[in-house]
Every structure is written in C-alpha cells, then in structure tokens.
Coordinates of C-alpha atoms in Angstrom, one line a residue:
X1 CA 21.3 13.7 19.0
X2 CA 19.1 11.5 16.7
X3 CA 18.1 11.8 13.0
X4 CA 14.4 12.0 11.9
X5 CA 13.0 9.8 10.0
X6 CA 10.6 12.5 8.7
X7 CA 8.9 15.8 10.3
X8 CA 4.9 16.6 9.1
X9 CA 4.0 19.9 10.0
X10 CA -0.2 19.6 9.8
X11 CA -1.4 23.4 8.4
X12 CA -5.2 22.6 8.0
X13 CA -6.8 20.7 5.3
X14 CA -6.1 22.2 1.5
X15 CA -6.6 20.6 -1.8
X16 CA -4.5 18.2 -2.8
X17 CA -4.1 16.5 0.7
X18 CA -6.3 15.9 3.7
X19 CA -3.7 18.3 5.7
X20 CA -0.6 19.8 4.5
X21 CA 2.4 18.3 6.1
X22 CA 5.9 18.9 6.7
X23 CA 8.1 15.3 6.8
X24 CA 12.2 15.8 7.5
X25 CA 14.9 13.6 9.0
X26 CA 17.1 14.9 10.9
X27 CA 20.3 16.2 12.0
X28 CA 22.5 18.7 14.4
X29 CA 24.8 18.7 11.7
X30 CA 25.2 21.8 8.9
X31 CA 23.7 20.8 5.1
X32 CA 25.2 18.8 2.8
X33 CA 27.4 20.3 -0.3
X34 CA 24.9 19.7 -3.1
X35 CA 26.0 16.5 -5.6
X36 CA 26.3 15.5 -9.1
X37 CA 22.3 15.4 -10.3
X38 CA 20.8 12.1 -11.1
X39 CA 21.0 11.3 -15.5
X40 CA 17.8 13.1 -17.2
X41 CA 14.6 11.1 -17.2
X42 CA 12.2 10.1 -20.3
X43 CA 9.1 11.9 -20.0
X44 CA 6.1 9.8 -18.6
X45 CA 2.3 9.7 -19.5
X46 CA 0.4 11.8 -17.5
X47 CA -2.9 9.1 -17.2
X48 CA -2.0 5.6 -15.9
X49 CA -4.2 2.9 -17.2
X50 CA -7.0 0.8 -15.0
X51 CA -5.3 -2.7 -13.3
X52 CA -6.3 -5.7 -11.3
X53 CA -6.8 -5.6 -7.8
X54 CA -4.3 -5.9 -5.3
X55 CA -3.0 -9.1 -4.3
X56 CA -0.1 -10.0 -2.6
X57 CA 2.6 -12.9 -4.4
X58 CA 4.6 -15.0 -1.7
X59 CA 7.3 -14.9 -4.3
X60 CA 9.3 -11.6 -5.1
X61 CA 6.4 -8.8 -5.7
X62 CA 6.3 -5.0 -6.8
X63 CA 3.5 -1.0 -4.2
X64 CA 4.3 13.3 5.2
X65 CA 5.3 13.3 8.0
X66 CA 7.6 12.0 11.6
X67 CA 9.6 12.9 14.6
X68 CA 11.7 15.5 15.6
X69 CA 14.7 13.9 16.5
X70 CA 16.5 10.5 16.2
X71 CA 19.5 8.2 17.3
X72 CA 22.1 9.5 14.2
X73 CA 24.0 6.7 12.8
X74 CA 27.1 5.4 13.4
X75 CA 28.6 6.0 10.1
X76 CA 28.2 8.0 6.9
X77 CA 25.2 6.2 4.7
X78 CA 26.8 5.2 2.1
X79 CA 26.5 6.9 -1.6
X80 CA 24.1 5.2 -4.3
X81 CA 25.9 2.9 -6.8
X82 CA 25.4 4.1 -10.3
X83 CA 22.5 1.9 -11.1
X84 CA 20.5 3.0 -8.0
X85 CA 20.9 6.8 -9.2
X86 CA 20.1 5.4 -13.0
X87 CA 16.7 4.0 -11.9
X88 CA 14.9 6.8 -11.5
X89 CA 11.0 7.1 -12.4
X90 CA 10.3 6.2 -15.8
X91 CA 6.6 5.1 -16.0
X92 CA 3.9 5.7 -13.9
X93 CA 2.0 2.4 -12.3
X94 CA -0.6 1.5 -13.6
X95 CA -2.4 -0.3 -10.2
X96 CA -1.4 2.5 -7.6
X97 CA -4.1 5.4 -7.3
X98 CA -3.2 9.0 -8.0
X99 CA -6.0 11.3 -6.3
X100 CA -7.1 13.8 -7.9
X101 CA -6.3 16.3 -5.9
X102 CA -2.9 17.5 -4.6
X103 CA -1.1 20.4 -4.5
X104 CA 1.4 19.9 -7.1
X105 CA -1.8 19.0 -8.8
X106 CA -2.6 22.5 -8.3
X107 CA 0.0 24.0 -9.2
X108 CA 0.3 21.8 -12.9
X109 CA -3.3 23.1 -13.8
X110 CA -2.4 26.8 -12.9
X111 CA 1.4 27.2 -13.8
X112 CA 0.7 25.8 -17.6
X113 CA 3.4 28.6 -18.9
X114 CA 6.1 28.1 -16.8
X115 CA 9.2 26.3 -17.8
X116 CA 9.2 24.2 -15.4
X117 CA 5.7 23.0 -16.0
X118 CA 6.7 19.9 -17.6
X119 CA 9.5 18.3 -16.5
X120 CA 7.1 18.8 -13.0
X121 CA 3.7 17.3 -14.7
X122 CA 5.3 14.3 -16.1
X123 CA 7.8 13.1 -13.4
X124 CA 5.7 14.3 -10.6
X125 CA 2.4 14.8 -10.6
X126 CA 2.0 12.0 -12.7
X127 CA 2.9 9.7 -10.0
X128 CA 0.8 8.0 -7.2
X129 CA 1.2 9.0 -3.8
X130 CA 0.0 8.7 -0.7
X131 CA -2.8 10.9 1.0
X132 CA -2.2 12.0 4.8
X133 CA -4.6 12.6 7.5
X134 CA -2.9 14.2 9.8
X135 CA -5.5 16.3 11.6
X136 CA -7.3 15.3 14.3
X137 CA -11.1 15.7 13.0
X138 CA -13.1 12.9 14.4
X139 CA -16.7 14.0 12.5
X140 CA -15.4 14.1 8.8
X141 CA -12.8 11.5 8.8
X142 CA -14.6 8.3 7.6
X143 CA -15.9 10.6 4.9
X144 CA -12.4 12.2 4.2
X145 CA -11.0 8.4 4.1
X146 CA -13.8 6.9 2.0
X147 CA -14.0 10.0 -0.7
X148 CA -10.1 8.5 -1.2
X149 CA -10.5 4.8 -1.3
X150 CA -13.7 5.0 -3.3
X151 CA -12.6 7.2 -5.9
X152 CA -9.6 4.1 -6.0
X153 CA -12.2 2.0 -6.2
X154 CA -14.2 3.1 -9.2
X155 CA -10.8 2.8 -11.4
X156 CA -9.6 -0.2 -10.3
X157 CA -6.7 1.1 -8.5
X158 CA -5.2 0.8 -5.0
X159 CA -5.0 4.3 -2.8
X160 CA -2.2 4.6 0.1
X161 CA -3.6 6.4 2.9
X162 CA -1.0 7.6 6.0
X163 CA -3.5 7.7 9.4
X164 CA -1.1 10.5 11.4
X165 CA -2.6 11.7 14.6
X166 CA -1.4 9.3 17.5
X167 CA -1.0 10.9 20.6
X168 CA 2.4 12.6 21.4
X169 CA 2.9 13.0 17.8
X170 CA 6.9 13.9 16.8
X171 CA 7.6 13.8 20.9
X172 CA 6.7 17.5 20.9
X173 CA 8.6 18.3 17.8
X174 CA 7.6 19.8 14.6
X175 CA 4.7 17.6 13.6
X176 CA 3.8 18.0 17.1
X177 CA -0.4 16.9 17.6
X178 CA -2.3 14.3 17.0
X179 CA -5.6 13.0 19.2
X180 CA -5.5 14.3 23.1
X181 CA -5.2 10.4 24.2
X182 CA -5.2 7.3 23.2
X183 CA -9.5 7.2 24.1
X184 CA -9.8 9.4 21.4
X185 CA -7.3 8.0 19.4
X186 CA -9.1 4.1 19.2
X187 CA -12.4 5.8 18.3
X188 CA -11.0 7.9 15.6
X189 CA -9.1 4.9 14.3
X190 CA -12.6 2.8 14.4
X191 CA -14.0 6.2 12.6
X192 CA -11.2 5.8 9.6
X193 CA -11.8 2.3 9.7
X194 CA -15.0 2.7 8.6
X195 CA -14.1 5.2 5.9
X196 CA -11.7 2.2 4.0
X197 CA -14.5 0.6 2.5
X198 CA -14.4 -3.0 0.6
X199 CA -11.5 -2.9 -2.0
X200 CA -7.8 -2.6 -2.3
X201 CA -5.8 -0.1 0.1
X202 CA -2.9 0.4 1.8
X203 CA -2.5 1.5 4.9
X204 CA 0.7 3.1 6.3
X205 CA 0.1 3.6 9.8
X206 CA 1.5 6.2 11.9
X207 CA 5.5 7.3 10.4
X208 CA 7.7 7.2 13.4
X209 CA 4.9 5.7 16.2
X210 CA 7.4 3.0 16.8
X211 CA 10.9 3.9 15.4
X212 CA 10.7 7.6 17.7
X213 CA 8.8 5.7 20.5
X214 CA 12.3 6.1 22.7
X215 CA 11.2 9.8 24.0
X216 CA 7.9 7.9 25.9
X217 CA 7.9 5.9 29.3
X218 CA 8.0 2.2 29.2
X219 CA 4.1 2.7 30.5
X220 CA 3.3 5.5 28.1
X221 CA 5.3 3.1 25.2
X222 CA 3.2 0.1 26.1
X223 CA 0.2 1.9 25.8
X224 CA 1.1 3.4 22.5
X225 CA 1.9 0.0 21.1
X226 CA -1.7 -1.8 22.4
X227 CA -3.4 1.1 20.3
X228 CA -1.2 0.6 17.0
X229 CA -2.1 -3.0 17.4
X230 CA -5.7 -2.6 17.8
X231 CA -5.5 -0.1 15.3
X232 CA -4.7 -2.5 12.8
X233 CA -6.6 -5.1 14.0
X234 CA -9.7 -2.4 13.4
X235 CA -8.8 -1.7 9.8
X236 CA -8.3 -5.5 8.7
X237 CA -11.5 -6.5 10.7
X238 CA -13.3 -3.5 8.8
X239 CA -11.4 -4.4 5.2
X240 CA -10.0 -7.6 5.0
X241 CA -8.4 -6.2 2.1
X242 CA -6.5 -3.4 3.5
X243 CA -3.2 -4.2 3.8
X244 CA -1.4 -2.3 6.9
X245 CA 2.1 -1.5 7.5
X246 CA 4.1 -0.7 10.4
X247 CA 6.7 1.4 11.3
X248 CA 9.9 0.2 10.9
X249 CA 11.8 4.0 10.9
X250 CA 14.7 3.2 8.2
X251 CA 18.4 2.1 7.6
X252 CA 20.1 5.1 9.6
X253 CA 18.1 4.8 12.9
X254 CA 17.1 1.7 15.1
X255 CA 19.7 -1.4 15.0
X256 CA 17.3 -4.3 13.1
X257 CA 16.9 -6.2 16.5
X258 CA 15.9 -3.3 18.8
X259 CA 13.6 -2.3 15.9
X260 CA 11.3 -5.9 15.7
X261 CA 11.1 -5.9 18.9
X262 CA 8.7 -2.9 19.5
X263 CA 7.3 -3.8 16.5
X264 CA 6.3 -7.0 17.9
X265 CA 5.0 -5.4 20.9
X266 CA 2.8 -3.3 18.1
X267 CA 1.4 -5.8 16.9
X268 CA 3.6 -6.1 13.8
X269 CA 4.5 -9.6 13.7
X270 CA 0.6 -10.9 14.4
X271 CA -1.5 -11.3 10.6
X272 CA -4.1 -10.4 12.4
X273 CA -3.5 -6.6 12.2
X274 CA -0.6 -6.5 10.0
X275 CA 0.8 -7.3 6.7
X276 CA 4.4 -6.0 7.2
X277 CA 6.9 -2.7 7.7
X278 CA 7.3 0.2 5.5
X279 CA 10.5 2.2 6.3
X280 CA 12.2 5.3 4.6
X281 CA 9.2 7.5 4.8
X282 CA 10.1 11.3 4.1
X283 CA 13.5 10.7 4.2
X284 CA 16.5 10.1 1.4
X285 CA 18.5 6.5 2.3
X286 CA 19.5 4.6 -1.1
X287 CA 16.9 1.6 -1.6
X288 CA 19.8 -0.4 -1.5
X289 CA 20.3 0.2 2.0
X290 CA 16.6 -0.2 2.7
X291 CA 16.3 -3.6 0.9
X292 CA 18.4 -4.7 3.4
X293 CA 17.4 -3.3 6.6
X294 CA 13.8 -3.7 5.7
X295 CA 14.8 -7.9 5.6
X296 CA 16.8 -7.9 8.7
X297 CA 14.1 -6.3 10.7
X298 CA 11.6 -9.1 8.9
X299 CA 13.6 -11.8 9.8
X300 CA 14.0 -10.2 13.6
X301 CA 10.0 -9.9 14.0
X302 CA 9.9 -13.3 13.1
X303 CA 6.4 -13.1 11.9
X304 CA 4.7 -15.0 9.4
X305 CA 6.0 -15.8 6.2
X306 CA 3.8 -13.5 4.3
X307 CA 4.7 -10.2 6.2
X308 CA 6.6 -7.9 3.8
X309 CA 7.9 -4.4 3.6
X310 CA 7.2 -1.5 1.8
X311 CA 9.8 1.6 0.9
X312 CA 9.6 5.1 0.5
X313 CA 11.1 6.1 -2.8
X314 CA 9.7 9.7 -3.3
X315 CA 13.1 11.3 -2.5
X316 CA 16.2 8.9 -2.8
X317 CA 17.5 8.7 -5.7
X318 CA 20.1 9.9 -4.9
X319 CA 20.9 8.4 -1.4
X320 CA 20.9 10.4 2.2
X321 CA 23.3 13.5 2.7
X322 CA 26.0 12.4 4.4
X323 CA 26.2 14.9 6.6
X324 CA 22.6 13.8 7.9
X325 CA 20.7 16.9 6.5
X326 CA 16.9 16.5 7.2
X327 CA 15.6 19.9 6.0
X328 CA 15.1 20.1 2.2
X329 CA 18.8 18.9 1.3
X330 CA 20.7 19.5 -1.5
X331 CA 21.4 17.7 -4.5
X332 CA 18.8 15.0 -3.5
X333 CA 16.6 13.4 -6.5
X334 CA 13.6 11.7 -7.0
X335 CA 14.1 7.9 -6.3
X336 CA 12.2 4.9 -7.7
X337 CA 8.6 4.9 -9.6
X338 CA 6.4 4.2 -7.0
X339 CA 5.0 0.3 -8.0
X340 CA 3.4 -2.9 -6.7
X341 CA 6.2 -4.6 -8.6
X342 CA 9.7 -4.3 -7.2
X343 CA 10.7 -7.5 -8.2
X344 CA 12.7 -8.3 -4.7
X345 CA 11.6 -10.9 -2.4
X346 CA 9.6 -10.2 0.6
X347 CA 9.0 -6.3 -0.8
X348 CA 5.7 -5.7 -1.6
X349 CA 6.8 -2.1 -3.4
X350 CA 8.0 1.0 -3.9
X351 CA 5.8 3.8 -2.3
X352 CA 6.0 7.6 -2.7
X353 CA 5.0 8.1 0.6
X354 CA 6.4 11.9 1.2
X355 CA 4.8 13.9 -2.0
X356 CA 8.4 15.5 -3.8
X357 CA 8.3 19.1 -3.7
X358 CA 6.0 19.6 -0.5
X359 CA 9.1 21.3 1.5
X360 CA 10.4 20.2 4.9
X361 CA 10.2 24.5 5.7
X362 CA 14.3 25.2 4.3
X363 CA 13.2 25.7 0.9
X364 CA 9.4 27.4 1.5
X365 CA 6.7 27.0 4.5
X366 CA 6.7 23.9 5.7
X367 CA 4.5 21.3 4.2
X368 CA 3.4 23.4 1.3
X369 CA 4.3 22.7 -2.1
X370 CA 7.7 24.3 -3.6
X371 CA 7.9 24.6 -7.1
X372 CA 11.4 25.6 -7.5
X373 CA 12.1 22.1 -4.9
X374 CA 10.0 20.2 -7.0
X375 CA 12.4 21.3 -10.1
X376 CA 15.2 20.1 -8.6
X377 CA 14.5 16.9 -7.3
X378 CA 13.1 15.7 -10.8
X379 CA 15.4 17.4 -13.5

C-alpha cells in the first residue's frame, strides 16, 4: 500500500475557501496512540502588520488537498526532537496574506462565547494560509483568483493560492475530480493565470500531481507533466512575480532521486516555469525530516541555483504518527508559524498549506471545519 501525502475532498465553494477540501495521508495501518501534547503557546495578535514585497534572498530565506494512496515508508518517521515540538507558532507574519474569509474565520466571529474561542482565534485564525481552488469552474475562476491576490495586494502582503483540478485528481481516490482533460485543463490554467495579477504570489501547484503520478501510464504521465510545465510557464509569463512551486510529495514517500526526476520531466528544474518544490502538504512529517528531503530532491533536480523549497507546517508539530495514520490523527499539533523567513538555506518558508482544523472526514465531514480538531491541534 502507499501513504498519502494529503486527500482534498472538494464540497462546493463556501466562505472561507474557494472549495472546501479534505487533505490526508495515508495508511492501511490502525491510528496512532495519541502523544504527549506540544508545551502551551503565547497568545498571538490577531492583525499582522503591512510588509515589503516579496523577494527571494539567494542566501538562507524565510514563506487542502492529495492522493488516495502512496508507497508507505520503509521505516517508522522518526519522533520530533524537543526543539522541533518547542517551536510552535508564536507570531503571526507580517508579509504572508490572511484572506478574509475562511471557515475557522467563521466560526471565530460566531462562536465568541465558547471556551475554546480563543486559544482558536489567536493560534489559528490568526495565521496566513493558503486558499484552494479545487473545483473545476472555468467562467469564475480568474475572478475567484484575482478577488485573492488583489485583496493581497492592497496590504502589501503575499497570498498562497493551491490551483487543484488536474485531471485524474487523487487516482480516483477521495479528492477524486478535477478538469475532464488536460484541453480543458491548459485553458483553465491560462483562465487562473489571468486572475494572479501584477504583485507578489505564491503559487503551489497541484499537491500530489507528481509525487502520486505512479497510478498513470508512462503516456498518460508524460502528458500530465507537459501540462504542469506549461502551467507554470503560463503563470510566470502572466506574473513574473509569482513564484510557483512543484510537487515534491514529502519525506515518507518518493526516494529523493526518483522524485527529481518527474519533477524535471514537470518542468521543475527549468526557471522558466518554476521557482522550486513545496513538500509536506496536508500531512504531519517533523520539518526536520523535510529540511532534509526537500535539499536532497534540490540537489537531484539539479536545477538552477535559485530554485528553493517550500514546507507545509500547518500540522507537524508534532511529527507524523508512526503508525502512518492519515485521517485526522491523534495527538498531532500545530507545527511552525507560517513565514517568509525560515532562516535555512535554499528554503524559501514555512507555509500553512492545509488550514488546521478543516478535518480529513475521522473527526467531522470531510473538508469542513472541526472545532473540537481545531482545539486540539493548537492547545
């Protein structure tokens, strides 16, 4: 069997998120005993402050959904050291956008007297995170795209949008969709292209096209691969500020070397259409582990000097089960504050990709915000 590196279950657009989705690894195995929970945070400010655009340092820098099933690993992932389940969110960045609308978002402004309210406001919905387009609506999306990176725009900030509707989507599995083929696929790229507009944005494109490519032919695979390339080479044509990441799965999946090489075939080694990897999305493996995957998969793709990788923290902080549990796990934490400033060469930063609290469908519906999740991941 084969762990995910995240599931996105799309359930129509609500506020909060252009669709609600449902990102999981995964696992044959049973769940995990929960763990010890992750030391108490401070409280953080609710408002981050306006910032300087985006640019990209060639020196050490700072910045839901996937498949259904994926190679396991060979071992265990190893547990967290004690700093990584210390460094837990403690401020909120002050470059990365937060949209306005979310569902925990929601859920803050009408849940004002419950207990949980504000360990919940402050450590989540406080944060930055990415917005997902995960349905396939080829007349609204430029608007969809540019009501996000234009409302980034007017504050200075830099939005992370997730494009999530290539063809063959999750193999079939629970995030199952996406654009009837790859014809429709290019022109609703061009279409969300058109919606990134002129400043700062980050593009994480398609969770799990490359990593979970293994369930398509070597023609269908091909194919896929010349779109994901064009794809980027659509969005940096139509911003040459977007910055576009590819897939690059995460630690407990593809060996480094198999990895670079579809990415390569992608298009993620050319700066033409790409600016690096992003890896970890919607699932739980330390940062530690990632640092270094994410640096042996850069030096494998062999690319140019100024490709870097980007990490999802949302849900690590305490490491991955080590039974493999995918589905709303135990005793996970929240992980790193999501920032442009990570302070380790050749990653560009720390992204909460996969929105804490949005279940994986163990812990309530599937891609729908859980408060009682939400609770436990940030207490």
């Amino acid at each position: 069997m084969v762990v995910a590196a995240s599931v996105v279950v799309a359930v129509g657009t609500v506020t909060g998120m252009m669709s609600a989705l449902d990102d999981r690894g995964r696992s044959d195995q049973a769940r995990t005993p929960e763990v010890t929970r992750s030391p108490s945070l401070e409280p953080l400010p609710l408002v981050p402050s306006p910032s300087p655009s985006l640019t990209k340092s060639p020196s050490p820098t700072s910045a839901s959904p996937t498949p259904k099933k994926k190679p396991a690993p060979k071992s265990p992932t190893p547990w967290p050291t004690r700093t990584e389940r210390k460094q837990q969110p403690a401020v909120v960045s002050a470059r990365l956008y937060r949209h306005p609308d979310s569902q925990v978002l929601d859920w803050v402004r009408d849940n004002a007297g419950d207990p949980r309210h504000a360990v919940i406001a402050s450590r989540i919905a406080a944060q930055p995170a990415a917005v997902w387009f995960a349905d396939f609506t080829p007349d609204t999306i430029a608007a969809r795209v540019r009501a996000v990176t234009s409302g980034g725009s007017a504050l200075g900030r830099v939005p992370v949008v997730v494009p999530y509707a290539i063809p063959g989507r999750d193999c079939g599995g629970y995030s199952e969709g996406g654009a009837p083929d790859l014809d429709a696929y290019d022109a609703w790229i061009d279409r969300f292209a058109a919606g990134l507009g002129s400043g700062d944005v980050i593009v994480i494109l398609e969770p799990d096209s490359v990593a979970q490519s293994e369930c398509l032919s070597a023609g269908e695979r091909a194919d896929r691969f010349a779109s994901l390339a064009r794809a980027g080479r659509a969005f940096k044509a139509a911003n040459p500020r977007a910055r576009v990441y590819y897939d690059a799965g995460h630690s407990g999946w593809n060996a480094p070397g198999k990895q670079a090489g579809w990415l390569k075939q992608a298009g993620a080694a050319s700066a033409a259409s790409s600016d690096g990897i992003f890896s970890n999305v919607s699932n739980f493996h330390a940062t530690t582990d990632e640092l270094v995957y994410d640096r042996q998969v850069l030096d494998a793709l062999d690319g140019p000097a100024s490709l870097g990788a980007v990490i999802d923290t949302s849900r690590n902080g305490a490491g991955a089960p080590a039974d493999g549990e995918w589905c709303d796990p135990a005793g996970r934490r929240l992980g790193r504050a999501p920032t442009l400033s990570t302070g380790e060469a050749r990653i560009d930063a720390y992204l909460w990709v996969k929105l804490p609290g949005e279940s994986d469908g163990c812990k309530g519906r599937p891609g729908t915000f859980t408060a009682s999740y939400a609770y436990d991941l940030a207490r």
